Coordinates of C-alpha atoms in Angstrom, one line a residue:
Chain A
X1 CA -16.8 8.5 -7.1
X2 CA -13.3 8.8 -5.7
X3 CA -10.7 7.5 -8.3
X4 CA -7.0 7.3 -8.4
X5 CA -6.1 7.3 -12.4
X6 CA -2.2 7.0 -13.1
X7 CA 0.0 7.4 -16.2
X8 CA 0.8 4.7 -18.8
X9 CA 3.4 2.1 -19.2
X10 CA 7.0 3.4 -19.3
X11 CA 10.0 1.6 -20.8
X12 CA 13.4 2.8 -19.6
X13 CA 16.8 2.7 -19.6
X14 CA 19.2 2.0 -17.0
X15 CA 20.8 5.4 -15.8
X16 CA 17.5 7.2 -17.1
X17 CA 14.5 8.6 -15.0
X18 CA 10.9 8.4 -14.9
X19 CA 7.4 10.1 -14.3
X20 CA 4.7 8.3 -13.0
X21 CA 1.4 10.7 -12.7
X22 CA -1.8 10.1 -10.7
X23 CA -4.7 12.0 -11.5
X24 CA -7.5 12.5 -8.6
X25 CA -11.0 13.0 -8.8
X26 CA -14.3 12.9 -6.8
X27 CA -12.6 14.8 -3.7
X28 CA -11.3 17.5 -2.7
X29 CA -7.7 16.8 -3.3
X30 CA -5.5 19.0 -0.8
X31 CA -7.5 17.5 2.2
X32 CA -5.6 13.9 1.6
X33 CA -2.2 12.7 1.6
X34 CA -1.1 10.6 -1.2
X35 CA 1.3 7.5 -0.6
X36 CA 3.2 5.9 -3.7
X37 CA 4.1 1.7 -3.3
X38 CA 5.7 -0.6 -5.8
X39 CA 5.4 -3.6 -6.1
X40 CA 8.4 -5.7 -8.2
X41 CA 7.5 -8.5 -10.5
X42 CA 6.6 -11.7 -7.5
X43 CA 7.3 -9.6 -4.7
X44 CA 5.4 -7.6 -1.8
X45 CA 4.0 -4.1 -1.7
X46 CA 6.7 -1.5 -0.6
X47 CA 5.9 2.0 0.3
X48 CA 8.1 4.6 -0.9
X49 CA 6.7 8.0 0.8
X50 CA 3.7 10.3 1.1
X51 CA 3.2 13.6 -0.1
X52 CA 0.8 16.0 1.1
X53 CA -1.1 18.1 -1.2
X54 CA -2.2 21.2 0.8
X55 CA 1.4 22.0 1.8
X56 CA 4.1 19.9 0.1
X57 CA 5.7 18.2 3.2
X58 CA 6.9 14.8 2.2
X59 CA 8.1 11.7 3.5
X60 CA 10.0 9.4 1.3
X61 CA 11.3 5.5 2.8
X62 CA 15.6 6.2 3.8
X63 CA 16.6 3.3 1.2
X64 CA 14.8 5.6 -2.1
X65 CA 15.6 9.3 -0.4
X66 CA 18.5 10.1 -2.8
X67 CA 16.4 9.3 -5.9
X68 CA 12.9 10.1 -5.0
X69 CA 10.9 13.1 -5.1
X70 CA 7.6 13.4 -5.1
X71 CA 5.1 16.8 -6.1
X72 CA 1.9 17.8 -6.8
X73 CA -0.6 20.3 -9.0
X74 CA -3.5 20.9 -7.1
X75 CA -4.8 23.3 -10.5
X76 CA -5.3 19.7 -11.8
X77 CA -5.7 17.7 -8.8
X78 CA -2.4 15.5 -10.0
X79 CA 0.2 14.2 -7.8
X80 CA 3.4 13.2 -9.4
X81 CA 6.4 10.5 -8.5
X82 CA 9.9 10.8 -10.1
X83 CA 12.7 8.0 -9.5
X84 CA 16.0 8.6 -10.9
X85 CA 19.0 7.0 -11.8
X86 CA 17.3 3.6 -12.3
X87 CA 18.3 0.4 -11.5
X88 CA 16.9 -3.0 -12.8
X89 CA 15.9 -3.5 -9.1
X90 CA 13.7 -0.7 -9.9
X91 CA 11.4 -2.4 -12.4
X92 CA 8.0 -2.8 -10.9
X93 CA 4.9 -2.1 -10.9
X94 CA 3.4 1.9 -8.9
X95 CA 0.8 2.9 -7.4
X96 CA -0.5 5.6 -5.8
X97 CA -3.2 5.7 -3.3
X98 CA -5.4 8.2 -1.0
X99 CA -4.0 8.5 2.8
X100 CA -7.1 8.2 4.9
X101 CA -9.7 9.5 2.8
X102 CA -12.6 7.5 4.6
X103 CA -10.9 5.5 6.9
X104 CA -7.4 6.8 9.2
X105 CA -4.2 5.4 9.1
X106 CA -5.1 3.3 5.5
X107 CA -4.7 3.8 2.2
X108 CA -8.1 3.1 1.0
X109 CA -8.4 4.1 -2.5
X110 CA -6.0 2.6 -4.8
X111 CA -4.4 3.6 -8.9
X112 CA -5.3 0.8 -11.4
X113 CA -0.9 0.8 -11.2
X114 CA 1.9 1.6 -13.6
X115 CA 4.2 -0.8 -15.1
X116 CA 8.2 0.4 -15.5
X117 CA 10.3 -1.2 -16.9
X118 CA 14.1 -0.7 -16.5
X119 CA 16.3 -2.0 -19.5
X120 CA 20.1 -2.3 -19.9
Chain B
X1 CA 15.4 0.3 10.3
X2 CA 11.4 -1.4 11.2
X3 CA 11.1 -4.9 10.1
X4 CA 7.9 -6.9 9.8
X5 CA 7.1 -10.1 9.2
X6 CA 4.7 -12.3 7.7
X7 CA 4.5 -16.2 7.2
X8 CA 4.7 -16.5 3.4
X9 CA 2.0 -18.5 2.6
X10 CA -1.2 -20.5 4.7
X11 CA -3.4 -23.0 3.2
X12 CA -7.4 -23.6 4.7
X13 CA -10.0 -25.7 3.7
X14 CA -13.4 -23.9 2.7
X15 CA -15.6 -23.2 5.9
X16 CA -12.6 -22.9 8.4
X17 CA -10.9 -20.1 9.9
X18 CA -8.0 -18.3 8.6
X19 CA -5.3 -16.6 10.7
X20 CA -2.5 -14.5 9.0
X21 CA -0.1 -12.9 11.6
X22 CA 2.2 -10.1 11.0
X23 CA 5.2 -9.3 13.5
X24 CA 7.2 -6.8 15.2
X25 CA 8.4 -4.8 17.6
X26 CA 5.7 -3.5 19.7
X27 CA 3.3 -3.5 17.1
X28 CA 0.8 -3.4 19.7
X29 CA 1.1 0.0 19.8
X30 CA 0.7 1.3 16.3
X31 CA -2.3 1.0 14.0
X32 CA -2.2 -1.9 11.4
X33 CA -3.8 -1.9 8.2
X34 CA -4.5 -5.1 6.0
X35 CA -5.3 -5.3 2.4
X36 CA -6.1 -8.2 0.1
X37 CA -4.7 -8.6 -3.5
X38 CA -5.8 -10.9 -6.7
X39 CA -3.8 -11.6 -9.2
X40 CA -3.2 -8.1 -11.7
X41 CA -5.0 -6.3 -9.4
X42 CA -4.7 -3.7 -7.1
X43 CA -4.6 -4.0 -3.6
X44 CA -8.0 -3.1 -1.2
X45 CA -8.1 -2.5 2.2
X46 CA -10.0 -4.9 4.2
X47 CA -8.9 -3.9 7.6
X48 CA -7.9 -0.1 9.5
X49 CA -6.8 0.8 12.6
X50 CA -5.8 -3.1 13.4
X51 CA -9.7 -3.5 14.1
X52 CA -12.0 -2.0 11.9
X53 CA -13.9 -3.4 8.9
X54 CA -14.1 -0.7 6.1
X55 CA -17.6 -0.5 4.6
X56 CA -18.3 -3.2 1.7
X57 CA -15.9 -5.9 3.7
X58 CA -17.9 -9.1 5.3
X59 CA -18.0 -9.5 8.3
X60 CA -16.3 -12.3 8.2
X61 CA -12.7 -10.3 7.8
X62 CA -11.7 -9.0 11.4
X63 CA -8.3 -7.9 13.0
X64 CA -6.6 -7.6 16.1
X65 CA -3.7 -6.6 17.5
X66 CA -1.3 -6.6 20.9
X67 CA 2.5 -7.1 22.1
X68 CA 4.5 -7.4 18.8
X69 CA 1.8 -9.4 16.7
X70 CA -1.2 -8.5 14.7
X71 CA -3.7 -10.8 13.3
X72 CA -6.2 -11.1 10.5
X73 CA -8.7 -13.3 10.7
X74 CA -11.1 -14.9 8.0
X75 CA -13.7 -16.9 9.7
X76 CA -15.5 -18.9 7.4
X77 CA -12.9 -18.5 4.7
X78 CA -14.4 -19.1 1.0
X79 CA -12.8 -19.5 -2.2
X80 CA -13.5 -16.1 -3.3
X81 CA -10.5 -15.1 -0.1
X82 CA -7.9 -16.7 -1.9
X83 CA -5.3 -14.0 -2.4
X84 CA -2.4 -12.5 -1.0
X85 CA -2.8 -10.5 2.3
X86 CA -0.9 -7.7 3.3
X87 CA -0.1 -6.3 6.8
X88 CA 0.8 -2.3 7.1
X89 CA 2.0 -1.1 10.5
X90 CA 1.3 2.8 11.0
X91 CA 2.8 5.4 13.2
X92 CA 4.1 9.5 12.8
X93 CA 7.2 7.7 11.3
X94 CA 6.7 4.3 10.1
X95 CA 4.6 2.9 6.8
X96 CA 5.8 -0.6 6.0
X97 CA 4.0 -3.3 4.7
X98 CA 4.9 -6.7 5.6
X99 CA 6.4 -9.4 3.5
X100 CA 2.5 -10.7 2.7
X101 CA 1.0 -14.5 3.4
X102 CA -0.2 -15.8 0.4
X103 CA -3.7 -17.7 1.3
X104 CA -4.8 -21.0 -0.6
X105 CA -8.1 -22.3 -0.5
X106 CA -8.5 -25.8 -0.9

C-alpha cells in the first residue's frame, strides 16, 4: 500500500540544523509531489513547501524561504527537508505527505510525523 | 500574504449537524481541502476539491464552498467525529491551512 515513512526524533540545538527524511513506497514516486507541514506543540498544521520529484521545482512558504530547502533521491524513493539556523519557534512536530496521489489538490497520504526539538 | 480563518472551537450534541466554516478572500474560487486530526495522530483527508468525499469517508462528511467561505459539514455528528478539523485553500500559488476548529461532542 502507499506509505509515507519519515526519520526519527531529533534533539537540537539552537543555531544548529536538521534532516527530516521521508521514505515512499507502494507508488511510483516521481509522479507525485511531496508537501512538508509542521505542526508546533498546541498549534495548527502549517505548510512549509512542496517539492516535486520528477524535476526538482520547489515551492517553499515566504516566512521559511531563507532556511528551507527541500530535495529528493528518487534511487531510493526518499524525499528530504532541511531547516537551518533553528529557532525555539521551530520545535514541532513534521510531516510529509503525497500531493494528489488519488485525489487533486489534497494531501491524501500522510508520515506517522517527526518530533524536533530545538534546545538553548 | 493569504490569511484564513477558522472559529476555534464548536461544540454539538450527538445526532446533530456540524458546520465548521473557513474564510477568506474569494475562496470561492480555489479548491479547499479538509482533514480531521485525533490526538497524536496524523492528519487524514476527509474532504477534496471543497466537495468531494475521498473513498473510506461516511457520507455523512460533505463540503461546500462560495464567495469567501467554505464549509464542512458533519450531519449526524457522532462521538467518534470529535477532533480538530482543518481547512486547506488551494491554488498555483497558495497552500495554507486554516487556524483549525476544534469539534466537541457532547
Amino acid at each position: 500500500q502507499v506509505q509515507l515513512e519519515q526519520s526519527g526524533a531529533e534533539v537540537k540545538k539552537v543555531g544548529a540544523s536538521v534532516q527530516v527524511s521521508c521514505k515512499a513506497s507502494g507508488y511510483t514516486f516521481a509522479n507525485y509531489g511531496i508537501s512538508w507541514v509542521r505542526q508546533a506543540p498546541g498549534q495548527g498544521l502549517e505548510w512549509m513547501g512542496w517539492i516535486s520529484p520528477y524535476n526538482g521545482d520547489t515551492d517553499y512558504a515566504e516566512r521559511l524561504r531563507d532556511r528551507l530547502t527541500m530535495t529528493t533521491d528518487t534511487s531510493t524513493s526518499t524525499a528530504y527537508m532541511e531547516l537551518r539556523s533553528l529557532r525555539p519557534d521551530d520545535m514541532a512536530v513534521y510531516y510529509c505527505a503525497i500531493n494528489g496521489h488519488s485525489y487533486n489538490f489534497a494531501l491524501d497520504v500522510w508520515g506517522q510525523g517527526t518530533s524536533v526539538t530545538v534546545s538553548s | 500574504s493569504y490569511e484564513v480563518t477558522q472559529p476555534p472551537s464548536l461544540s454539538v450534541s450527538p445526532g446533530q449537524t456540524a458546520s465548521i466554516t473557513c474564510s477568506a478572500d474569494k475562496l470561492g474560487n480555489k479548491y479547499v481541502s479538509w482533514y480531521q486530526q485525533k490526538p497524536g495522530q496524523s492528519p487524514i483527508l476527509v474532504i477534496y476539491q471543497s466537495r468531494k468525499r475521498p473513498s473510506g469517508i461516511p457520507e455523512r462528511f460533505s463540503g461546500s464552498n462560495s464567495g469567501n467561505t467554505a464549509t464542512l459539514t458533519i450531519t449526524g455528528t457522532q462521538a467518534m467525529d470529535e477532533a480538530d478539523y482543518y481547512c486547506q485553500a488551494w491554488d498555483s500559488s497558495t497552500r495554507v491551512f486554516g487556524g483549525g476548529t476544534k469539534l466537541t461532542v457532547l
